[in-house]
Amino acid sequence: MKRIVYMVIMNLFYAPIWFTTIARMARENDTHTVRERYDYIVRMVKRIIKWGRVTVKVQGQEHIPKKDGFILFPNHQGLFDMLALFSTCPNPISVVIKKEASNWILVKQVLGATRSLSMDRNDMKDQAKVILDVAKRVKEGDNFVIFAEGHRSRNENQILEFKSGTFKAAVKAQCPIVPVALINSFRPFDIDSLAHETVEVHYLDPIYPNQYMGMKTIEIAHLVHDKIQEEINKNLNKNALTT
């Protein structure tokens, strides 16, 4: 919370401009292109991160498919996750977010500008509808972020079990699945300090339809989960040896 307040104070001059511009971009009749809207949000996010005393290190951007129409499946550590992804993913991305967070100030506007979707985690019909909407849009060339844990892990870099249903969108769209390992993304907002923090984003090798077709969604969930946890453990061990 301390860093969030600090970020707000450090960007007070820009905040009204950002809010007004992004709110306009969130309108259905906005004439900005997807790329223009995304680039504006990325510039905003990078400034917020810089002035928030956080460094985001990225590896594996070459693994992000060049052709749009893919889904990123990262682990979920907290509120900083999407800042880390926006600041490192070169392709425009939308996100599926829990409904209760979709009306937060500025979050609501960013969701609108990125044409993201909110999901009611207590409504099975709404979940099914969102999965179908994501699959349809991915087939049309949009890219999405889905947090397969369903909610954030409270155990730092140990990730929760992935919900198999979240992978139905990828199976229906027959699109590349990109596992993403977020390391220490919980620290900027969970640690009650303004000390400099470093967050790592690792984009892993995509899993293409010909690799997962025929697999059950629960098998895909385990595969993606294990790849991400293995990447996290490997880098934590490497960092421990160099300190």
C-alpha atoms as an extended CHARMM CRD file, in Angstrom:
* protein
*
       243  EXT
         1         1  MET       CA              0.0000000000        0.0000000000        0.0000000000  PROA      1               0.0000000000
         2         2  LYS       CA              2.8660000000        2.3850000000        0.8300000000  PROA      2               0.0000000000
         3         3  ARG       CA              4.2830000000        2.0940000000       -2.7090000000  PROA      3               0.0000000000
         4         4  ILE       CA              0.8580000000        2.5780000000       -4.3180000000  PROA      4               0.0000000000
         5         5  VAL       CA              0.4230000000        5.8450000000       -2.4110000000  PROA      5               0.0000000000
         6         6  TYR       CA              3.9530000000        6.8610000000       -3.4100000000  PROA      6               0.0000000000
         7         7  MET       CA              3.2250000000        6.1110000000       -7.0820000000  PROA      7               0.0000000000
         8         8  VAL       CA              0.0650000000        8.2090000000       -6.9450000000  PROA      8               0.0000000000
         9         9  ILE       CA              1.9080000000       11.1590000000       -5.3800000000  PROA      9               0.0000000000
        10        10  MET       CA              4.7700000000       10.9540000000       -7.8700000000  PROA      10              0.0000000000
        11        11  ASN       CA              2.3410000000       11.0280000000      -10.8050000000  PROA      11              0.0000000000
        12        12  LEU       CA             -0.2470000000       13.5280000000       -9.5650000000  PROA      12              0.0000000000
        13        13  PHE       CA              0.5120000000       15.9220000000      -12.4150000000  PROA      13              0.0000000000
        14        14  TYR       CA              0.0010000000       13.2600000000      -15.0850000000  PROA      14              0.0000000000
        15        15  ALA       CA             -2.9080000000       11.3740000000      -13.5070000000  PROA      15              0.0000000000
        16        16  PRO       CA             -5.7200000000       13.6950000000      -14.7300000000  PROA      16              0.0000000000
        17        17  ILE       CA             -4.3140000000       13.6460000000      -18.2670000000  PROA      17              0.0000000000
        18        18  TRP       CA             -3.9940000000        9.8590000000      -18.2470000000  PROA      18              0.0000000000
        19        19  PHE       CA             -7.4880000000        9.3850000000      -16.8390000000  PROA      19              0.0000000000
        20        20  THR       CA             -9.1240000000       11.7160000000      -19.3640000000  PROA      20              0.0000000000
        21        21  THR       CA             -7.2710000000       10.2470000000      -22.3470000000  PROA      21              0.0000000000
        22        22  ILE       CA             -7.7980000000        6.6170000000      -21.4170000000  PROA      22              0.0000000000
        23        23  ALA       CA            -11.4530000000        7.2190000000      -20.5340000000  PROA      23              0.0000000000
        24        24  ARG       CA            -11.9230000000        8.6140000000      -24.0460000000  PROA      24              0.0000000000
        25        25  MET       CA            -10.1000000000        5.6030000000      -25.5170000000  PROA      25              0.0000000000
        26        26  ALA       CA            -12.4340000000        3.2920000000      -23.5790000000  PROA      26              0.0000000000
        27        27  ARG       CA            -15.4940000000        4.5420000000      -25.4670000000  PROA      27              0.0000000000
        28        28  GLU       CA            -16.9000000000        2.2010000000      -28.1000000000  PROA      28              0.0000000000
        29        29  ASN       CA            -16.8090000000        4.9390000000      -30.7480000000  PROA      29              0.0000000000
        30        30  ASP       CA            -13.1640000000        5.8710000000      -30.0600000000  PROA      30              0.0000000000
        31        31  THR       CA            -11.2000000000        6.2290000000      -33.3030000000  PROA      31              0.0000000000
        32        32  HSD       CA             -7.7370000000        5.2960000000      -31.9680000000  PROA      32              0.0000000000
        33        33  THR       CA             -6.3000000000        2.0420000000      -33.2940000000  PROA      33              0.0000000000
        34        34  VAL       CA             -5.6240000000       -0.9110000000      -31.0160000000  PROA      34              0.0000000000
        35        35  ARG       CA             -1.8990000000       -0.1810000000      -31.3230000000  PROA      35              0.0000000000
        36        36  GLU       CA             -2.3150000000        3.5050000000      -30.4420000000  PROA      36              0.0000000000
        37        37  ARG       CA             -4.3540000000        2.7180000000      -27.3560000000  PROA      37              0.0000000000
        38        38  TYR       CA             -1.9480000000        0.0270000000      -26.2310000000  PROA      38              0.0000000000
        39        39  ASP       CA              1.1820000000        2.1180000000      -26.7910000000  PROA      39              0.0000000000
        40        40  TYR       CA             -0.2980000000        4.9640000000      -24.7530000000  PROA      40              0.0000000000
        41        41  ILE       CA             -1.0460000000        2.6200000000      -21.8400000000  PROA      41              0.0000000000
        42        42  VAL       CA              2.4390000000        1.0930000000      -22.0610000000  PROA      42              0.0000000000
        43        43  ARG       CA              4.0670000000        4.5190000000      -21.8340000000  PROA      43              0.0000000000
        44        44  MET       CA              1.9260000000        5.3390000000      -18.8090000000  PROA      44              0.0000000000
        45        45  VAL       CA              2.7240000000        2.0320000000      -17.1130000000  PROA      45              0.0000000000
        46        46  LYS       CA              6.4630000000        2.3470000000      -17.7050000000  PROA      46              0.0000000000
        47        47  ARG       CA              6.4860000000        5.7760000000      -16.1050000000  PROA      47              0.0000000000
        48        48  ILE       CA              4.4900000000        4.5100000000      -13.1180000000  PROA      48              0.0000000000
        49        49  ILE       CA              6.9330000000        1.6260000000      -12.6730000000  PROA      49              0.0000000000
        50        50  LYS       CA             10.0150000000        3.8360000000      -12.9990000000  PROA      50              0.0000000000
        51        51  TRP       CA              8.8110000000        6.4110000000      -10.4820000000  PROA      51              0.0000000000
        52        52  GLY       CA              7.6190000000        3.6250000000       -8.2020000000  PROA      52              0.0000000000
        53        53  ARG       CA             11.2200000000        2.4540000000       -7.7130000000  PROA      53              0.0000000000
        54        54  VAL       CA             10.6910000000       -0.8800000000       -9.4530000000  PROA      54              0.0000000000
        55        55  THR       CA             12.7800000000       -2.4990000000      -12.1870000000  PROA      55              0.0000000000
        56        56  VAL       CA             11.1610000000       -5.0700000000      -14.4600000000  PROA      56              0.0000000000
        57        57  LYS       CA             13.5760000000       -7.5100000000      -16.0880000000  PROA      57              0.0000000000
        58        58  VAL       CA             12.2900000000       -9.5330000000      -19.0110000000  PROA      58              0.0000000000
        59        59  GLN       CA             13.5070000000      -12.7020000000      -20.6840000000  PROA      59              0.0000000000
        60        60  GLY       CA             12.1210000000      -14.6870000000      -23.5970000000  PROA      60              0.0000000000
        61        61  GLN       CA             10.3160000000      -11.9640000000      -25.5300000000  PROA      61              0.0000000000
        62        62  GLU       CA             11.4430000000      -13.8260000000      -28.6490000000  PROA      62              0.0000000000
        63        63  HSD       CA              9.0590000000      -16.6150000000      -27.6140000000  PROA      63              0.0000000000
        64        64  ILE       CA              6.0110000000      -14.3740000000      -28.0040000000  PROA      64              0.0000000000
        65        65  PRO       CA              4.3610000000      -15.3760000000      -31.3070000000  PROA      65              0.0000000000
        66        66  LYS       CA              4.8630000000      -12.8180000000      -34.0640000000  PROA      66              0.0000000000
        67        67  LYS       CA              1.3500000000      -13.4740000000      -35.3190000000  PROA      67              0.0000000000
        68        68  ASP       CA             -1.4480000000      -12.1630000000      -33.1070000000  PROA      68              0.0000000000
        69        69  GLY       CA             -4.0880000000      -14.5130000000      -31.7710000000  PROA      69              0.0000000000
        70        70  PHE       CA             -2.4960000000      -16.0990000000      -28.6850000000  PROA      70              0.0000000000
        71        71  ILE       CA             -3.1530000000      -16.3520000000      -24.9510000000  PROA      71              0.0000000000
        72        72  LEU       CA             -0.6360000000      -15.6220000000      -22.2060000000  PROA      72              0.0000000000
        73        73  PHE       CA             -1.0280000000      -17.7840000000      -19.1070000000  PROA      73              0.0000000000
        74        74  PRO       CA              1.0270000000      -16.2690000000      -16.2490000000  PROA      74              0.0000000000
        75        75  ASN       CA              1.0580000000      -17.1470000000      -12.5760000000  PROA      75              0.0000000000
        76        76  HSD       CA             -0.7620000000      -14.6190000000      -10.4120000000  PROA      76              0.0000000000
        77        77  GLN       CA              1.0610000000      -12.8800000000       -7.5640000000  PROA      77              0.0000000000
        78        78  GLY       CA             -0.7650000000       -9.5970000000       -7.1310000000  PROA      78              0.0000000000
        79        79  LEU       CA             -1.7620000000       -6.1700000000       -8.3880000000  PROA      79              0.0000000000
        80        80  PHE       CA              1.6220000000       -5.5350000000      -10.0050000000  PROA      80              0.0000000000
        81        81  ASP       CA              1.2800000000       -8.4710000000      -12.4290000000  PROA      81              0.0000000000
        82        82  MET       CA             -0.4840000000       -6.5850000000      -15.2110000000  PROA      82              0.0000000000
        83        83  LEU       CA              1.9190000000       -3.6460000000      -14.9290000000  PROA      83              0.0000000000
        84        84  ALA       CA              4.7630000000       -6.1050000000      -15.4940000000  PROA      84              0.0000000000
        85        85  LEU       CA              3.0090000000       -7.6540000000      -18.4980000000  PROA      85              0.0000000000
        86        86  PHE       CA              1.9580000000       -4.3640000000      -20.1120000000  PROA      86              0.0000000000
        87        87  SER       CA              5.5140000000       -3.0600000000      -19.7920000000  PROA      87              0.0000000000
        88        88  THR       CA              7.1280000000       -6.1220000000      -21.4050000000  PROA      88              0.0000000000
        89        89  CYS       CA              4.7020000000       -7.5610000000      -23.9660000000  PROA      89              0.0000000000
        90        90  PRO       CA              5.2390000000       -5.8930000000      -27.3670000000  PROA      90              0.0000000000
        91        91  ASN       CA              1.8950000000       -7.1020000000      -28.7290000000  PROA      91              0.0000000000
        92        92  PRO       CA             -1.3700000000       -5.4890000000      -27.6200000000  PROA      92              0.0000000000
        93        93  ILE       CA             -3.0370000000       -7.5900000000      -24.9280000000  PROA      93              0.0000000000
        94        94  SER       CA             -6.4260000000       -7.7200000000      -23.2560000000  PROA      94              0.0000000000
        95        95  VAL       CA             -7.0140000000       -9.4000000000      -19.9070000000  PROA      95              0.0000000000
        96        96  VAL       CA             -9.7240000000      -11.3920000000      -18.1870000000  PROA      96              0.0000000000
        97        97  ILE       CA            -10.1600000000       -9.8490000000      -14.7330000000  PROA      97              0.0000000000
        98        98  LYS       CA            -12.3700000000      -10.6530000000      -11.7650000000  PROA      98              0.0000000000
        99        99  LYS       CA            -15.6090000000       -8.6800000000      -11.8300000000  PROA      99              0.0000000000
       100       100  GLU       CA            -15.0970000000       -7.1230000000       -8.3930000000  PROA      100             0.0000000000
       101       101  ALA       CA            -11.9280000000       -5.3590000000       -9.5680000000  PROA      101             0.0000000000
       102       102  SER       CA            -13.3400000000       -4.1470000000      -12.8710000000  PROA      102             0.0000000000
       103       103  ASN       CA            -14.8460000000       -0.9450000000      -11.4730000000  PROA      103             0.0000000000
       104       104  TRP       CA            -11.7790000000        0.3680000000       -9.6610000000  PROA      104             0.0000000000
       105       105  ILE       CA            -10.8590000000        3.8610000000      -10.7970000000  PROA      105             0.0000000000
       106       106  LEU       CA             -8.4000000000        3.8970000000      -13.7280000000  PROA      106             0.0000000000
       107       107  VAL       CA             -8.5490000000        0.0830000000      -13.8280000000  PROA      107             0.0000000000
       108       108  LYS       CA            -12.0290000000        0.3780000000      -15.3400000000  PROA      108             0.0000000000
       109       109  GLN       CA            -10.7860000000        2.8360000000      -17.9650000000  PROA      109             0.0000000000
       110       110  VAL       CA             -7.7250000000        0.7360000000      -18.8500000000  PROA      110             0.0000000000
       111       111  LEU       CA             -9.9260000000       -2.3370000000      -19.1890000000  PROA      111             0.0000000000
       112       112  GLY       CA            -12.1700000000       -0.4160000000      -21.5630000000  PROA      112             0.0000000000
       113       113  ALA       CA             -9.2770000000        0.9260000000      -23.6230000000  PROA      113             0.0000000000
       114       114  THR       CA             -7.7400000000       -2.5430000000      -23.9780000000  PROA      114             0.0000000000
       115       115  ARG       CA            -11.1650000000       -4.0980000000      -24.6410000000  PROA      115             0.0000000000
       116       116  SER       CA            -10.6310000000       -6.4580000000      -21.7200000000  PROA      116             0.0000000000
       117       117  LEU       CA            -13.3070000000       -8.6340000000      -20.1130000000  PROA      117             0.0000000000
       118       118  SER       CA            -14.5200000000       -9.0720000000      -16.5480000000  PROA      118             0.0000000000
       119       119  MET       CA            -15.6630000000      -12.4120000000      -15.1720000000  PROA      119             0.0000000000
       120       120  ASP       CA            -17.9800000000      -13.2080000000      -12.2690000000  PROA      120             0.0000000000
       121       121  ARG       CA            -16.1770000000      -16.0550000000      -10.5280000000  PROA      121             0.0000000000
       122       122  ASN       CA            -19.3990000000      -17.0740000000       -8.7470000000  PROA      122             0.0000000000
       123       123  ASP       CA            -21.4840000000      -17.3700000000      -11.9120000000  PROA      123             0.0000000000
       124       124  MET       CA            -20.8360000000      -20.4530000000      -14.0630000000  PROA      124             0.0000000000
       125       125  LYS       CA            -22.9000000000      -19.0740000000      -16.9560000000  PROA      125             0.0000000000
       126       126  ASP       CA            -20.8680000000      -15.8630000000      -16.9920000000  PROA      126             0.0000000000
       127       127  GLN       CA            -17.6220000000      -17.8420000000      -16.9160000000  PROA      127             0.0000000000
       128       128  ALA       CA            -18.7620000000      -19.9440000000      -19.8870000000  PROA      128             0.0000000000
       129       129  LYS       CA            -19.7630000000      -16.8040000000      -21.7990000000  PROA      129             0.0000000000
       130       130  VAL       CA            -16.4020000000      -15.1240000000      -21.1740000000  PROA      130             0.0000000000
       131       131  ILE       CA            -14.5320000000      -18.2340000000      -22.3250000000  PROA      131             0.0000000000
       132       132  LEU       CA            -16.5260000000      -18.2430000000      -25.5610000000  PROA      132             0.0000000000
       133       133  ASP       CA            -15.9620000000      -14.4990000000      -26.0360000000  PROA      133             0.0000000000
       134       134  VAL       CA            -12.2180000000      -14.8950000000      -25.5220000000  PROA      134             0.0000000000
       135       135  ALA       CA            -12.0350000000      -17.8150000000      -27.9640000000  PROA      135             0.0000000000
       136       136  LYS       CA            -13.9600000000      -15.8640000000      -30.5910000000  PROA      136             0.0000000000
       137       137  ARG       CA            -11.7800000000      -12.7830000000      -30.2720000000  PROA      137             0.0000000000
       138       138  VAL       CA             -8.5330000000      -14.7540000000      -30.2410000000  PROA      138             0.0000000000
       139       139  LYS       CA             -9.6130000000      -16.4470000000      -33.4770000000  PROA      139             0.0000000000
       140       140  GLU       CA            -10.0800000000      -12.9290000000      -34.8800000000  PROA      140             0.0000000000
       141       141  GLY       CA             -6.5440000000      -11.9470000000      -33.8970000000  PROA      141             0.0000000000
       142       142  ASP       CA             -6.7940000000      -10.5080000000      -30.3870000000  PROA      142             0.0000000000
       143       143  ASN       CA             -4.3500000000      -11.5410000000      -27.6550000000  PROA      143             0.0000000000
       144       144  PHE       CA             -5.4190000000      -12.2480000000      -24.0900000000  PROA      144             0.0000000000
       145       145  VAL       CA             -3.9990000000      -12.7190000000      -20.6140000000  PROA      145             0.0000000000
       146       146  ILE       CA             -5.6920000000      -15.3080000000      -18.3950000000  PROA      146             0.0000000000
       147       147  PHE       CA             -4.5910000000      -15.9820000000      -14.8230000000  PROA      147             0.0000000000
       148       148  ALA       CA             -5.2540000000      -19.7030000000      -14.5630000000  PROA      148             0.0000000000
       149       149  GLU       CA             -4.9470000000      -19.8420000000      -10.7620000000  PROA      149             0.0000000000
       150       150  GLY       CA             -8.2300000000      -17.9600000000      -10.5210000000  PROA      150             0.0000000000
       151       151  HSD       CA             -6.9320000000      -15.7750000000       -7.7170000000  PROA      151             0.0000000000
       152       152  ARG       CA             -3.5210000000      -14.6650000000       -6.5550000000  PROA      152             0.0000000000
       153       153  SER       CA             -1.1420000000      -16.9100000000       -4.6690000000  PROA      153             0.0000000000
       154       154  ARG       CA             -0.4420000000      -15.7970000000       -1.1030000000  PROA      154             0.0000000000
       155       155  ASN       CA              2.6900000000      -17.9360000000       -0.9430000000  PROA      155             0.0000000000
       156       156  GLU       CA              5.1350000000      -15.6570000000       -2.7600000000  PROA      156             0.0000000000
       157       157  ASN       CA              6.7750000000      -17.5880000000       -5.6410000000  PROA      157             0.0000000000
       158       158  GLN       CA              4.9270000000      -20.8560000000       -5.0410000000  PROA      158             0.0000000000
       159       159  ILE       CA              2.0400000000      -20.9930000000       -7.4700000000  PROA      159             0.0000000000
       160       160  LEU       CA             -1.4020000000      -22.4410000000       -6.8970000000  PROA      160             0.0000000000
       161       161  GLU       CA             -3.0240000000      -25.2240000000       -8.8670000000  PROA      161             0.0000000000
       162       162  PHE       CA             -4.2150000000      -24.0540000000      -12.2900000000  PROA      162             0.0000000000
       163       163  LYS       CA             -7.9320000000      -24.2850000000      -13.0470000000  PROA      163             0.0000000000
       164       164  SER       CA             -8.3970000000      -26.4970000000      -16.0800000000  PROA      164             0.0000000000
       165       165  GLY       CA            -11.4990000000      -24.6270000000      -17.2850000000  PROA      165             0.0000000000
       166       166  THR       CA             -9.4430000000      -21.5300000000      -18.0780000000  PROA      166             0.0000000000
       167       167  PHE       CA             -7.7110000000      -23.4330000000      -20.8760000000  PROA      167             0.0000000000
       168       168  LYS       CA            -10.9810000000      -24.1170000000      -22.7040000000  PROA      168             0.0000000000
       169       169  ALA       CA            -10.6490000000      -20.7290000000      -24.4210000000  PROA      169             0.0000000000
       170       170  ALA       CA             -7.3070000000      -21.7440000000      -25.9370000000  PROA      170             0.0000000000
       171       171  VAL       CA             -8.6050000000      -25.1540000000      -27.0080000000  PROA      171             0.0000000000
       172       172  LYS       CA            -11.6840000000      -23.6190000000      -28.6450000000  PROA      172             0.0000000000
       173       173  ALA       CA             -9.5640000000      -20.9720000000      -30.4000000000  PROA      173             0.0000000000
       174       174  GLN       CA             -6.8430000000      -23.5030000000      -31.2830000000  PROA      174             0.0000000000
       175       175  CYS       CA             -4.2700000000      -20.8360000000      -30.4970000000  PROA      175             0.0000000000
       176       176  PRO       CA             -0.7370000000      -20.7620000000      -29.0960000000  PROA      176             0.0000000000
       177       177  ILE       CA             -0.5120000000      -20.9680000000      -25.3000000000  PROA      177             0.0000000000
       178       178  VAL       CA              2.3470000000      -18.8930000000      -23.8820000000  PROA      178             0.0000000000
       179       179  PRO       CA              3.3300000000      -19.7660000000      -20.2890000000  PROA      179             0.0000000000
       180       180  VAL       CA              4.6740000000      -16.7370000000      -18.3940000000  PROA      180             0.0000000000
       181       181  ALA       CA              6.6590000000      -16.9650000000      -15.1720000000  PROA      181             0.0000000000
       182       182  LEU       CA              6.3330000000      -13.9150000000      -12.9180000000  PROA      182             0.0000000000
       183       183  ILE       CA              8.9930000000      -13.7840000000      -10.2020000000  PROA      183             0.0000000000
       184       184  ASN       CA              8.7630000000      -11.4870000000       -7.1650000000  PROA      184             0.0000000000
       185       185  SER       CA              5.8180000000       -9.6340000000       -8.6760000000  PROA      185             0.0000000000
       186       186  PHE       CA              4.2050000000       -9.6930000000       -5.2220000000  PROA      186             0.0000000000
       187       187  ARG       CA              6.9600000000       -7.6150000000       -3.6560000000  PROA      187             0.0000000000
       188       188  PRO       CA              6.2720000000       -4.0650000000       -4.9300000000  PROA      188             0.0000000000
       189       189  PHE       CA              2.8140000000       -3.8720000000       -3.3550000000  PROA      189             0.0000000000
       190       190  ASP       CA              2.9800000000       -6.5300000000       -0.6230000000  PROA      190             0.0000000000
       191       191  ILE       CA              6.2040000000       -5.4590000000        1.0650000000  PROA      191             0.0000000000
       192       192  ASP       CA              5.5660000000       -2.4030000000        3.2560000000  PROA      192             0.0000000000
       193       193  SER       CA              8.6170000000       -0.5260000000        2.0180000000  PROA      193             0.0000000000
       194       194  LEU       CA              9.7490000000        1.9360000000       -0.6350000000  PROA      194             0.0000000000
       195       195  ALA       CA             13.0580000000        0.1410000000       -1.1430000000  PROA      195             0.0000000000
       196       196  HSD       CA             13.8850000000       -0.5960000000       -4.7730000000  PROA      196             0.0000000000
       197       197  GLU       CA             12.4210000000       -3.8870000000       -6.0080000000  PROA      197             0.0000000000
       198       198  THR       CA             13.1250000000       -6.0470000000       -9.0490000000  PROA      198             0.0000000000
       199       199  VAL       CA             10.4290000000       -8.0860000000      -10.7720000000  PROA      199             0.0000000000
       200       200  GLU       CA             11.1870000000      -10.6870000000      -13.4340000000  PROA      200             0.0000000000
       201       201  VAL       CA              8.9880000000      -11.6700000000      -16.3810000000  PROA      201             0.0000000000
       202       202  HSD       CA              9.9510000000      -14.8330000000      -18.2670000000  PROA      202             0.0000000000
       203       203  TYR       CA              8.0630000000      -15.6570000000      -21.4730000000  PROA      203             0.0000000000
       204       204  LEU       CA              8.4630000000      -19.3940000000      -22.0830000000  PROA      204             0.0000000000
       205       205  ASP       CA              8.2700000000      -21.4300000000      -25.2710000000  PROA      205             0.0000000000
       206       206  PRO       CA              4.7430000000      -21.3790000000      -26.6990000000  PROA      206             0.0000000000
       207       207  ILE       CA              2.6980000000      -24.5530000000      -26.7490000000  PROA      207             0.0000000000
       208       208  TYR       CA              1.0410000000      -24.8020000000      -30.1500000000  PROA      208             0.0000000000
       209       209  PRO       CA             -2.2740000000      -26.5170000000      -30.9630000000  PROA      209             0.0000000000
       210       210  ASN       CA             -0.5920000000      -29.4970000000      -32.5990000000  PROA      210             0.0000000000
       211       211  GLN       CA              1.2110000000      -30.0800000000      -29.2770000000  PROA      211             0.0000000000
       212       212  TYR       CA             -1.8410000000      -29.9920000000      -27.0100000000  PROA      212             0.0000000000
       213       213  MET       CA             -4.6850000000      -31.1820000000      -29.2190000000  PROA      213             0.0000000000
       214       214  GLY       CA             -5.9600000000      -34.4800000000      -27.8620000000  PROA      214             0.0000000000
       215       215  MET       CA             -4.9540000000      -33.5570000000      -24.3200000000  PROA      215             0.0000000000
       216       216  LYS       CA             -7.5730000000      -32.9390000000      -21.6410000000  PROA      216             0.0000000000
       217       217  THR       CA             -7.7010000000      -29.4020000000      -20.3020000000  PROA      217             0.0000000000
       218       218  ILE       CA             -6.5840000000      -30.6610000000      -16.8860000000  PROA      218             0.0000000000
       219       219  GLU       CA             -3.4920000000      -32.1470000000      -18.5380000000  PROA      219             0.0000000000
       220       220  ILE       CA             -2.7750000000      -28.8390000000      -20.2830000000  PROA      220             0.0000000000
       221       221  ALA       CA             -3.2190000000      -27.0200000000      -16.9740000000  PROA      221             0.0000000000
       222       222  HSD       CA             -0.6900000000      -29.2880000000      -15.2480000000  PROA      222             0.0000000000
       223       223  LEU       CA              1.7580000000      -28.9170000000      -18.1430000000  PROA      223             0.0000000000
       224       224  VAL       CA              1.6570000000      -25.1180000000      -18.1080000000  PROA      224             0.0000000000
       225       225  HSD       CA              1.7150000000      -24.9640000000      -14.3040000000  PROA      225             0.0000000000
       226       226  ASP       CA              4.7930000000      -27.1860000000      -14.0570000000  PROA      226             0.0000000000
       227       227  LYS       CA              6.6840000000      -25.2940000000      -16.7650000000  PROA      227             0.0000000000
       228       228  ILE       CA              6.1220000000      -22.0050000000      -14.9280000000  PROA      228             0.0000000000
       229       229  GLN       CA              7.0010000000      -23.3480000000      -11.4670000000  PROA      229             0.0000000000
       230       230  GLU       CA             10.1390000000      -24.9990000000      -12.8610000000  PROA      230             0.0000000000
       231       231  GLU       CA             11.2310000000      -21.6880000000      -14.4240000000  PROA      231             0.0000000000
       232       232  ILE       CA             10.5810000000      -19.8200000000      -11.1750000000  PROA      232             0.0000000000
       233       233  ASN       CA             12.5160000000      -22.3640000000       -9.0820000000  PROA      233             0.0000000000
       234       234  LYS       CA             15.4260000000      -22.4330000000      -11.5150000000  PROA      234             0.0000000000
       235       235  ASN       CA             15.8470000000      -18.6620000000      -11.4140000000  PROA      235             0.0000000000
       236       236  LEU       CA             15.3670000000      -18.3690000000       -7.6680000000  PROA      236             0.0000000000
       237       237  ASN       CA             18.0970000000      -20.9700000000       -7.1640000000  PROA      237             0.0000000000
       238       238  LYS       CA             20.3580000000      -19.1760000000       -9.6370000000  PROA      238             0.0000000000
       239       239  ASN       CA             19.8000000000      -15.8460000000       -7.8750000000  PROA      239             0.0000000000
       240       240  ALA       CA             20.5240000000      -17.4480000000       -4.5030000000  PROA      240             0.0000000000
       241       241  LEU       CA             23.8750000000      -18.7520000000       -5.7610000000  PROA      241             0.0000000000
       242       242  THR       CA             24.9510000000      -15.3110000000       -6.9900000000  PROA      242             0.0000000000
       243       243  THR       CA             24.1340000000      -13.4750000000       -3.7440000000  PROA      243             0.0000000000
